[in-house]
mmCIF file of N, CA and C in Angstrom:
data_model
loop_
_atom_site.group_PDB
_atom_site.id
_atom_site.type_symbol
_atom_site.label_atom_id
_atom_site.label_comp_id
_atom_site.label_asym_id
_atom_site.label_seq_id
_atom_site.Cartn_x
_atom_site.Cartn_y
_atom_site.Cartn_z
ATOM 1 N N MET H 1224 -91.372 -4.397 -43.144
ATOM 2 C CA MET H 1224 -91.836 -3.084 -43.564
ATOM 3 C C MET H 1224 -92.120 -3.127 -45.056
ATOM 4 N N GLN H 1225 -93.265 -2.583 -45.403
ATOM 5 C CA GLN H 1225 -93.626 -2.404 -46.802
ATOM 6 C C GLN H 1225 -94.017 -0.952 -47.000
ATOM 7 N N ILE H 1226 -93.687 -0.408 -48.168
ATOM 8 C CA ILE H 1226 -94.042 0.969 -48.494
ATOM 9 C C ILE H 1226 -94.686 0.987 -49.870
ATOM 10 N N GLU H 1227 -95.912 1.447 -49.911
ATOM 11 C CA GLU H 1227 -96.631 1.629 -51.174
ATOM 12 C C GLU H 1227 -96.710 3.123 -51.447
ATOM 13 N N GLU H 1228 -96.591 3.503 -52.696
ATOM 14 C CA GLU H 1228 -96.697 4.923 -53.040
ATOM 15 C C GLU H 1228 -97.890 5.149 -53.947
ATOM 16 N N ARG H 1229 -98.500 6.308 -53.761
ATOM 17 C CA ARG H 1229 -99.629 6.715 -54.596
ATOM 18 C C ARG H 1229 -99.675 8.234 -54.603
ATOM 19 N N ALA H 1230 -100.233 8.785 -55.667
ATOM 20 C CA ALA H 1230 -100.299 10.241 -55.810
ATOM 21 C C ALA H 1230 -101.716 10.728 -55.557
ATOM 22 N N SER H 1231 -101.792 11.916 -54.982
ATOM 23 C CA SER H 1231 -103.052 12.632 -54.831
ATOM 24 C C SER H 1231 -102.762 14.075 -55.223
ATOM 25 N N GLY H 1232 -103.107 14.427 -56.460
ATOM 26 C CA GLY H 1232 -102.744 15.745 -56.971
ATOM 27 C C GLY H 1232 -101.238 15.856 -57.050
ATOM 28 N N ASN H 1233 -100.689 16.904 -56.443
ATOM 29 C CA ASN H 1233 -99.238 17.110 -56.472
ATOM 30 C C ASN H 1233 -98.541 16.541 -55.233
ATOM 31 N N VAL H 1234 -99.230 15.664 -54.515
ATOM 32 C CA VAL H 1234 -98.681 15.081 -53.289
ATOM 33 C C VAL H 1234 -98.425 13.590 -53.500
ATOM 34 N N MET H 1235 -97.228 13.145 -53.151
ATOM 35 C CA MET H 1235 -96.908 11.721 -53.180
ATOM 36 C C MET H 1235 -97.115 11.186 -51.765
ATOM 37 N N ILE H 1236 -98.015 10.225 -51.658
ATOM 38 C CA ILE H 1236 -98.332 9.622 -50.368
ATOM 39 C C ILE H 1236 -97.612 8.285 -50.278
ATOM 40 N N LEU H 1237 -96.880 8.100 -49.188
ATOM 41 C CA LEU H 1237 -96.196 6.839 -48.937
ATOM 42 C C LEU H 1237 -96.899 6.152 -47.774
ATOM 43 N N ASP H 1238 -97.529 5.014 -48.063
ATOM 44 C CA ASP H 1238 -98.230 4.231 -47.050
ATOM 45 C C ASP H 1238 -97.263 3.207 -46.474
ATOM 46 N N LEU H 1239 -96.905 3.377 -45.210
ATOM 47 C CA LEU H 1239 -95.969 2.474 -44.546
ATOM 48 C C LEU H 1239 -96.741 1.415 -43.760
ATOM 49 N N GLN H 1240 -96.300 0.174 -43.857
ATOM 50 C CA GLN H 1240 -96.907 -0.941 -43.132
ATOM 51 C C GLN H 1240 -95.811 -1.734 -42.437
ATOM 52 N N GLY H 1241 -95.908 -1.872 -41.126
ATOM 53 C CA GLY H 1241 -94.944 -2.663 -40.371
ATOM 54 C C GLY H 1241 -94.078 -1.800 -39.478
ATOM 55 N N LYS H 1242 -93.209 -2.462 -38.736
ATOM 56 C CA LYS H 1242 -92.324 -1.767 -37.803
ATOM 57 C C LYS H 1242 -91.245 -1.005 -38.563
ATOM 58 N N LEU H 1243 -90.960 0.199 -38.071
ATOM 59 C CA LEU H 1243 -89.887 1.018 -38.635
ATOM 60 C C LEU H 1243 -88.725 0.955 -37.645
ATOM 61 N N THR H 1244 -87.863 -0.041 -37.857
ATOM 62 C CA THR H 1244 -86.777 -0.305 -36.924
ATOM 63 C C THR H 1244 -85.478 -0.526 -37.686
ATOM 64 N N ILE H 1245 -84.386 -0.569 -36.937
ATOM 65 C CA ILE H 1245 -83.093 -0.805 -37.559
ATOM 66 C C ILE H 1245 -83.126 -2.152 -38.287
ATOM 67 N N GLY H 1246 -82.729 -2.127 -39.529
ATOM 68 C CA GLY H 1246 -82.697 -3.334 -40.329
ATOM 69 C C GLY H 1246 -84.057 -3.795 -40.829
ATOM 70 N N ASP H 1247 -85.115 -3.127 -40.431
ATOM 71 C CA ASP H 1247 -86.457 -3.521 -40.861
ATOM 72 C C ASP H 1247 -87.266 -2.274 -41.199
ATOM 73 N N GLY H 1248 -86.843 -1.585 -42.210
ATOM 74 C CA GLY H 1248 -87.609 -0.436 -42.650
ATOM 75 C C GLY H 1248 -86.817 0.840 -42.800
ATOM 76 N N ASP H 1249 -85.786 1.029 -41.983
ATOM 77 C CA ASP H 1249 -85.060 2.294 -42.060
ATOM 78 C C ASP H 1249 -84.386 2.473 -43.421
ATOM 79 N N GLU H 1250 -83.717 1.444 -43.918
ATOM 80 C CA GLU H 1250 -83.060 1.547 -45.228
ATOM 81 C C GLU H 1250 -84.082 1.569 -46.361
ATOM 82 N N LEU H 1251 -85.162 0.829 -46.196
ATOM 83 C CA LEU H 1251 -86.225 0.817 -47.197
ATOM 84 C C LEU H 1251 -86.835 2.208 -47.349
ATOM 85 N N LEU H 1252 -87.075 2.887 -46.225
ATOM 86 C CA LEU H 1252 -87.618 4.245 -46.273
ATOM 87 C C LEU H 1252 -86.632 5.182 -46.962
ATOM 88 N N ARG H 1253 -85.370 5.081 -46.630
ATOM 89 C CA ARG H 1253 -84.340 5.931 -47.248
ATOM 90 C C ARG H 1253 -84.317 5.735 -48.765
ATOM 91 N N ASP H 1254 -84.326 4.484 -49.197
ATOM 92 C CA ASP H 1254 -84.299 4.196 -50.634
ATOM 93 C C ASP H 1254 -85.550 4.710 -51.337
ATOM 94 N N LYS H 1255 -86.703 4.547 -50.705
ATOM 95 C CA LYS H 1255 -87.964 4.998 -51.305
ATOM 96 C C LYS H 1255 -87.978 6.522 -51.435
ATOM 97 N N ILE H 1256 -87.539 7.223 -50.409
ATOM 98 C CA ILE H 1256 -87.503 8.694 -50.448
ATOM 99 C C ILE H 1256 -86.567 9.160 -51.555
ATOM 100 N N ASN H 1257 -85.396 8.551 -51.655
ATOM 101 C CA ASN H 1257 -84.454 8.932 -52.715
ATOM 102 C C ASN H 1257 -85.054 8.701 -54.090
ATOM 103 N N SER H 1258 -85.764 7.603 -54.263
ATOM 104 C CA SER H 1258 -86.412 7.292 -55.535
ATOM 105 C C SER H 1258 -87.488 8.319 -55.873
ATOM 106 N N VAL H 1259 -88.301 8.661 -54.900
ATOM 107 C CA VAL H 1259 -89.387 9.628 -55.113
ATOM 108 C C VAL H 1259 -88.819 11.010 -55.435
ATOM 109 N N LEU H 1260 -87.800 11.432 -54.710
ATOM 110 C CA LEU H 1260 -87.184 12.736 -54.978
ATOM 111 C C LEU H 1260 -86.512 12.752 -56.345
ATOM 112 N N HIS H 1261 -85.920 11.645 -56.739
ATOM 113 C CA HIS H 1261 -85.261 11.541 -58.047
ATOM 114 C C HIS H 1261 -86.269 11.739 -59.186
ATOM 115 N N ARG H 1262 -87.534 11.397 -58.916
ATOM 116 C CA ARG H 1262 -88.597 11.571 -59.914
ATOM 117 C C ARG H 1262 -89.292 12.925 -59.763
ATOM 118 N N ASP H 1263 -88.652 13.843 -59.047
ATOM 119 C CA ASP H 1263 -89.101 15.233 -58.900
ATOM 120 C C ASP H 1263 -90.398 15.417 -58.125
ATOM 121 N N HIS H 1264 -90.716 14.494 -57.232
ATOM 122 C CA HIS H 1264 -91.835 14.713 -56.312
ATOM 123 C C HIS H 1264 -91.270 15.430 -55.089
ATOM 124 N N ARG H 1265 -91.876 16.544 -54.724
ATOM 125 C CA ARG H 1265 -91.355 17.337 -53.610
ATOM 126 C C ARG H 1265 -92.330 17.466 -52.439
ATOM 127 N N ASN H 1266 -93.592 17.155 -52.652
ATOM 128 C CA ASN H 1266 -94.585 17.200 -51.579
ATOM 129 C C ASN H 1266 -94.862 15.773 -51.142
ATOM 130 N N LEU H 1267 -94.333 15.404 -49.974
ATOM 131 C CA LEU H 1267 -94.418 14.024 -49.519
ATOM 132 C C LEU H 1267 -95.214 13.919 -48.227
ATOM 133 N N LEU H 1268 -96.048 12.892 -48.180
ATOM 134 C CA LEU H 1268 -96.879 12.626 -47.013
ATOM 135 C C LEU H 1268 -96.619 11.193 -46.570
ATOM 136 N N LEU H 1269 -96.100 11.035 -45.349
ATOM 137 C CA LEU H 1269 -95.867 9.702 -44.803
ATOM 138 C C LEU H 1269 -97.101 9.274 -44.027
ATOM 139 N N ASN H 1270 -97.770 8.242 -44.511
ATOM 140 C CA ASN H 1270 -98.933 7.688 -43.825
ATOM 141 C C ASN H 1270 -98.433 6.606 -42.873
ATOM 142 N N LEU H 1271 -98.447 6.917 -41.579
ATOM 143 C CA LEU H 1271 -97.904 6.010 -40.570
ATOM 144 C C LEU H 1271 -98.987 5.197 -39.873
ATOM 145 N N GLY H 1272 -100.183 5.167 -40.443
ATOM 146 C CA GLY H 1272 -101.290 4.441 -39.831
ATOM 147 C C GLY H 1272 -101.025 2.951 -39.666
ATOM 148 N N GLY H 1273 -100.179 2.383 -40.504
ATOM 149 C CA GLY H 1273 -99.863 0.959 -40.427
ATOM 150 C C GLY H 1273 -98.564 0.661 -39.707
ATOM 151 N N VAL H 1274 -98.038 1.654 -38.981
ATOM 152 C CA VAL H 1274 -96.762 1.484 -38.277
ATOM 153 C C VAL H 1274 -97.032 1.388 -36.774
ATOM 154 N N PRO H 1275 -96.918 0.183 -36.209
ATOM 155 C CA PRO H 1275 -97.209 0.023 -34.786
ATOM 156 C C PRO H 1275 -96.059 0.428 -33.871
ATOM 157 N N TYR H 1276 -94.838 0.463 -34.414
ATOM 158 C CA TYR H 1276 -93.670 0.687 -33.562
ATOM 159 C C TYR H 1276 -92.545 1.319 -34.369
ATOM 160 N N ILE H 1277 -91.866 2.279 -33.730
ATOM 161 C CA ILE H 1277 -90.680 2.912 -34.314
ATOM 162 C C ILE H 1277 -89.592 2.904 -33.252
ATOM 163 N N ASP H 1278 -88.402 2.407 -33.589
ATOM 164 C CA ASP H 1278 -87.284 2.474 -32.649
ATOM 165 C C ASP H 1278 -86.433 3.710 -32.959
ATOM 166 N N SER H 1279 -85.320 3.856 -32.260
ATOM 167 C CA SER H 1279 -84.493 5.056 -32.429
ATOM 168 C C SER H 1279 -83.948 5.173 -33.849
ATOM 169 N N ALA H 1280 -83.610 4.049 -34.474
ATOM 170 C CA ALA H 1280 -83.112 4.095 -35.856
ATOM 171 C C ALA H 1280 -84.216 4.547 -36.806
ATOM 172 N N GLY H 1281 -85.418 4.051 -36.598
ATOM 173 C CA GLY H 1281 -86.553 4.463 -37.423
ATOM 174 C C GLY H 1281 -86.875 5.929 -37.240
ATOM 175 N N LEU H 1282 -86.820 6.385 -35.999
ATOM 176 C CA LEU H 1282 -87.066 7.795 -35.717
ATOM 177 C C LEU H 1282 -85.992 8.658 -36.372
ATOM 178 N N GLY H 1283 -84.753 8.213 -36.275
ATOM 179 C CA GLY H 1283 -83.661 8.929 -36.925
ATOM 180 C C GLY H 1283 -83.843 8.996 -38.431
ATOM 181 N N GLU H 1284 -84.380 7.930 -39.007
ATOM 182 C CA GLU H 1284 -84.608 7.911 -40.454
ATOM 183 C C GLU H 1284 -85.712 8.879 -40.850
ATOM 184 N N ILE H 1285 -86.738 9.019 -40.021
ATOM 185 C CA ILE H 1285 -87.795 9.996 -40.311
ATOM 186 C C ILE H 1285 -87.225 11.411 -40.257
ATOM 187 N N VAL H 1286 -86.385 11.688 -39.273
ATOM 188 C CA VAL H 1286 -85.749 13.008 -39.168
ATOM 189 C C VAL H 1286 -84.836 13.245 -40.372
ATOM 190 N N ARG H 1287 -84.052 12.243 -40.751
ATOM 191 C CA ARG H 1287 -83.173 12.369 -41.920
ATOM 192 C C ARG H 1287 -83.995 12.607 -43.182
ATOM 193 N N THR H 1288 -85.109 11.899 -43.290
ATOM 194 C CA THR H 1288 -86.005 12.064 -44.433
ATOM 195 C C THR H 1288 -86.533 13.487 -44.497
ATOM 196 N N TYR H 1289 -86.941 14.019 -43.359
ATOM 197 C CA TYR H 1289 -87.434 15.395 -43.289
ATOM 198 C C TYR H 1289 -86.365 16.364 -43.799
ATOM 199 N N THR H 1290 -85.142 16.189 -43.337
ATOM 200 C CA THR H 1290 -84.038 17.065 -43.734
ATOM 201 C C THR H 1290 -83.727 16.922 -45.222
ATOM 202 N N THR H 1291 -83.697 15.702 -45.720
ATOM 203 C CA THR H 1291 -83.415 15.449 -47.135
ATOM 204 C C THR H 1291 -84.457 16.107 -48.026
ATOM 205 N N VAL H 1292 -85.722 15.927 -47.679
ATOM 206 C CA VAL H 1292 -86.810 16.503 -48.477
ATOM 207 C C VAL H 1292 -86.757 18.028 -48.423
ATOM 208 N N LYS H 1293 -86.534 18.579 -47.244
ATOM 209 C CA LYS H 1293 -86.465 20.038 -47.096
ATOM 210 C C LYS H 1293 -85.291 20.609 -47.893
ATOM 211 N N ASN H 1294 -84.141 19.943 -47.841
ATOM 212 C CA ASN H 1294 -82.968 20.403 -48.590
ATOM 213 C C ASN H 1294 -83.171 20.309 -50.099
ATOM 214 N N ALA H 1295 -84.094 19.445 -50.528
ATOM 215 C CA ALA H 1295 -84.415 19.310 -51.951
ATOM 216 C C ALA H 1295 -85.506 20.294 -52.368
ATOM 217 N N GLY H 1296 -85.892 21.182 -51.448
ATOM 218 C CA GLY H 1296 -86.912 22.181 -51.755
ATOM 219 C C GLY H 1296 -88.329 21.674 -51.585
ATOM 220 N N GLY H 1297 -88.473 20.585 -50.850
ATOM 221 C CA GLY H 1297 -89.791 19.994 -50.680
ATOM 222 C C GLY H 1297 -90.326 20.122 -49.273
ATOM 223 N N SER H 1298 -91.404 19.389 -49.046
ATOM 224 C CA SER H 1298 -92.076 19.412 -47.759
ATOM 225 C C SER H 1298 -92.499 17.993 -47.395
ATOM 226 N N LEU H 1299 -92.272 17.611 -46.144
ATOM 227 C CA LEU H 1299 -92.656 16.297 -45.638
ATOM 228 C C LEU H 1299 -93.610 16.479 -44.469
ATOM 229 N N LYS H 1300 -94.747 15.794 -44.533
ATOM 230 C CA LYS H 1300 -95.739 15.857 -43.464
ATOM 231 C C LYS H 1300 -96.145 14.443 -43.088
ATOM 232 N N LEU H 1301 -96.733 14.301 -41.900
ATOM 233 C CA LEU H 1301 -97.093 12.991 -41.372
ATOM 234 C C LEU H 1301 -98.603 12.838 -41.275
ATOM 235 N N LEU H 1302 -99.060 11.612 -41.478
ATOM 236 C CA LEU H 1302 -100.487 11.295 -41.461
ATOM 237 C C LEU H 1302 -100.730 10.059 -40.609
ATOM 238 N N ASN H 1303 -101.860 10.056 -39.902
ATOM 239 C CA ASN H 1303 -102.331 8.876 -39.156
ATOM 240 C C ASN H 1303 -101.324 8.369 -38.126
ATOM 241 N N LEU H 1304 -100.967 9.219 -37.197
ATOM 242 C CA LEU H 1304 -100.047 8.791 -36.148
ATOM 243 C C LEU H 1304 -100.798 7.934 -35.136
ATOM 244 N N GLY H 1305 -100.377 6.692 -34.969
ATOM 245 C CA GLY H 1305 -100.943 5.849 -33.922
ATOM 246 C C GLY H 1305 -100.513 6.366 -32.565
ATOM 247 N N SER H 1306 -101.158 5.894 -31.514
ATOM 248 C CA SER H 1306 -100.865 6.422 -30.177
ATOM 249 C C SER H 1306 -99.415 6.190 -29.771
ATOM 250 N N GLY H 1307 -98.846 5.027 -30.089
ATOM 251 C CA GLY H 1307 -97.454 4.761 -29.729
ATOM 252 C C GLY H 1307 -96.484 5.656 -30.468
ATOM 253 N N VAL H 1308 -96.736 5.854 -31.750
ATOM 254 C CA VAL H 1308 -95.874 6.718 -32.566
ATOM 255 C C VAL H 1308 -96.013 8.166 -32.112
ATOM 256 N N LYS H 1309 -97.237 8.599 -31.858
ATOM 257 C CA LYS H 1309 -97.458 9.976 -31.407
ATOM 258 C C LYS H 1309 -96.794 10.210 -30.055
ATOM 259 N N ASP H 1310 -96.915 9.253 -29.133
ATOM 260 C CA ASP H 1310 -96.268 9.378 -27.825
ATOM 261 C C ASP H 1310 -94.756 9.517 -27.972
ATOM 262 N N LEU H 1311 -94.167 8.749 -28.889
ATOM 263 C CA LEU H 1311 -92.724 8.833 -29.128
ATOM 264 C C LEU H 1311 -92.340 10.221 -29.636
ATOM 265 N N LEU H 1312 -93.117 10.754 -30.566
ATOM 266 C CA LEU H 1312 -92.822 12.084 -31.108
ATOM 267 C C LEU H 1312 -93.021 13.175 -30.063
ATOM 268 N N VAL H 1313 -93.985 12.995 -29.165
ATOM 269 C CA VAL H 1313 -94.193 13.960 -28.078
ATOM 270 C C VAL H 1313 -93.021 13.893 -27.103
ATOM 271 N N THR H 1314 -92.638 12.688 -26.700
ATOM 272 C CA THR H 1314 -91.552 12.497 -25.742
ATOM 273 C C THR H 1314 -90.243 13.090 -26.250
ATOM 274 N N THR H 1315 -89.978 12.913 -27.531
ATOM 275 C CA THR H 1315 -88.730 13.415 -28.117
ATOM 276 C C THR H 1315 -88.848 14.864 -28.585
ATOM 277 N N LYS H 1316 -90.027 15.444 -28.381
ATOM 278 C CA LYS H 1316 -90.322 16.825 -28.773
ATOM 279 C C LYS H 1316 -90.237 17.044 -30.286
ATOM 280 N N LEU H 1317 -90.314 15.965 -31.055
ATOM 281 C CA LEU H 1317 -90.274 16.076 -32.510
ATOM 282 C C LEU H 1317 -91.644 16.368 -33.108
ATOM 283 N N LEU H 1318 -92.694 16.214 -32.314
ATOM 284 C CA LEU H 1318 -94.024 16.509 -32.831
ATOM 285 C C LEU H 1318 -94.139 17.988 -33.195
ATOM 286 N N THR H 1319 -93.318 18.830 -32.566
ATOM 287 C CA THR H 1319 -93.331 20.262 -32.888
ATOM 288 C C THR H 1319 -92.608 20.552 -34.208
ATOM 289 N N VAL H 1320 -91.790 19.615 -34.673
ATOM 290 C CA VAL H 1320 -91.040 19.791 -35.920
ATOM 291 C C VAL H 1320 -91.904 19.437 -37.121
ATOM 292 N N PHE H 1321 -92.666 18.363 -36.993
ATOM 293 C CA PHE H 1321 -93.456 17.840 -38.107
ATOM 294 C C PHE H 1321 -94.886 18.354 -38.072
ATOM 295 N N GLU H 1322 -95.411 18.658 -39.259
ATOM 296 C CA GLU H 1322 -96.844 18.881 -39.372
ATOM 297 C C GLU H 1322 -97.481 17.508 -39.468
ATOM 298 N N SER H 1323 -98.504 17.269 -38.647
ATOM 299 C CA SER H 1323 -99.172 15.969 -38.695
ATOM 300 C C SER H 1323 -100.675 16.163 -38.808
ATOM 301 N N PHE H 1324 -101.314 15.187 -39.440
ATOM 302 C CA PHE H 1324 -102.743 15.281 -39.733
ATOM 303 C C PHE H 1324 -103.424 13.957 -39.442
ATOM 304 N N GLU H 1325 -104.710 14.047 -39.119
ATOM 305 C CA GLU H 1325 -105.497 12.844 -38.853
ATOM 306 C C GLU H 1325 -106.223 12.352 -40.091
ATOM 307 N N THR H 1326 -106.506 13.258 -41.036
ATOM 308 C CA THR H 1326 -107.207 12.838 -42.253
ATOM 309 C C THR H 1326 -106.352 13.137 -43.478
ATOM 310 N N GLU H 1327 -106.466 12.260 -44.457
ATOM 311 C CA GLU H 1327 -105.706 12.433 -45.695
ATOM 312 C C GLU H 1327 -106.152 13.686 -46.442
ATOM 313 N N LYS H 1328 -107.444 13.941 -46.445
ATOM 314 C CA LYS H 1328 -107.968 15.112 -47.149
ATOM 315 C C LYS H 1328 -107.355 16.395 -46.598
ATOM 316 N N GLU H 1329 -107.334 16.514 -45.290
ATOM 317 C CA GLU H 1329 -106.755 17.690 -44.632
ATOM 318 C C GLU H 1329 -105.253 17.793 -44.927
ATOM 319 N N ALA H 1330 -104.565 16.660 -44.888
ATOM 320 C CA ALA H 1330 -103.121 16.647 -45.130
ATOM 321 C C ALA H 1330 -102.794 17.077 -46.550
ATOM 322 N N VAL H 1331 -103.498 16.512 -47.526
ATOM 323 C CA VAL H 1331 -103.245 16.853 -48.934
ATOM 324 C C VAL H 1331 -103.543 18.326 -49.179
ATOM 325 N N ALA H 1332 -104.632 18.831 -48.611
ATOM 326 C CA ALA H 1332 -105.004 20.240 -48.788
ATOM 327 C C ALA H 1332 -103.957 21.178 -48.194
ATOM 328 N N SER H 1333 -103.229 20.733 -47.176
ATOM 329 C CA SER H 1333 -102.244 21.597 -46.516
ATOM 330 C C SER H 1333 -101.049 21.914 -47.408
ATOM 331 N N PHE H 1334 -100.857 21.169 -48.479
ATOM 332 C CA PHE H 1334 -99.741 21.424 -49.390
ATOM 333 C C PHE H 1334 -100.048 22.553 -50.372
ATOM 334 N N SER H 1335 -101.291 22.987 -50.441
ATOM 335 C CA SER H 1335 -101.687 24.033 -51.404
ATOM 336 C C SER H 1335 -101.206 25.390 -50.976
#
């Protein structure tokens, strides 16, 4: 798992690449979110276009991330859900919890 960060206006976009699984991404995501929040970024967009697979630990980390960001007064949204990731979120009924977008432009505009 690799995570690159970039800003678009007042939104911090985290581009995730690789599997989000126990021991391979879950702790990396947690550390990255803590770092971004520590630098006072509160509008976060997780770009999951490069994530082919998420296991239960990875899914739990996304939920924990959502809660952490919300408790810090911020907002977390999802971008570019692949079919496998989207199916997982539908099956677990978590797709109703997260705002998700297909285009970055639409996602960034939603924070306004």
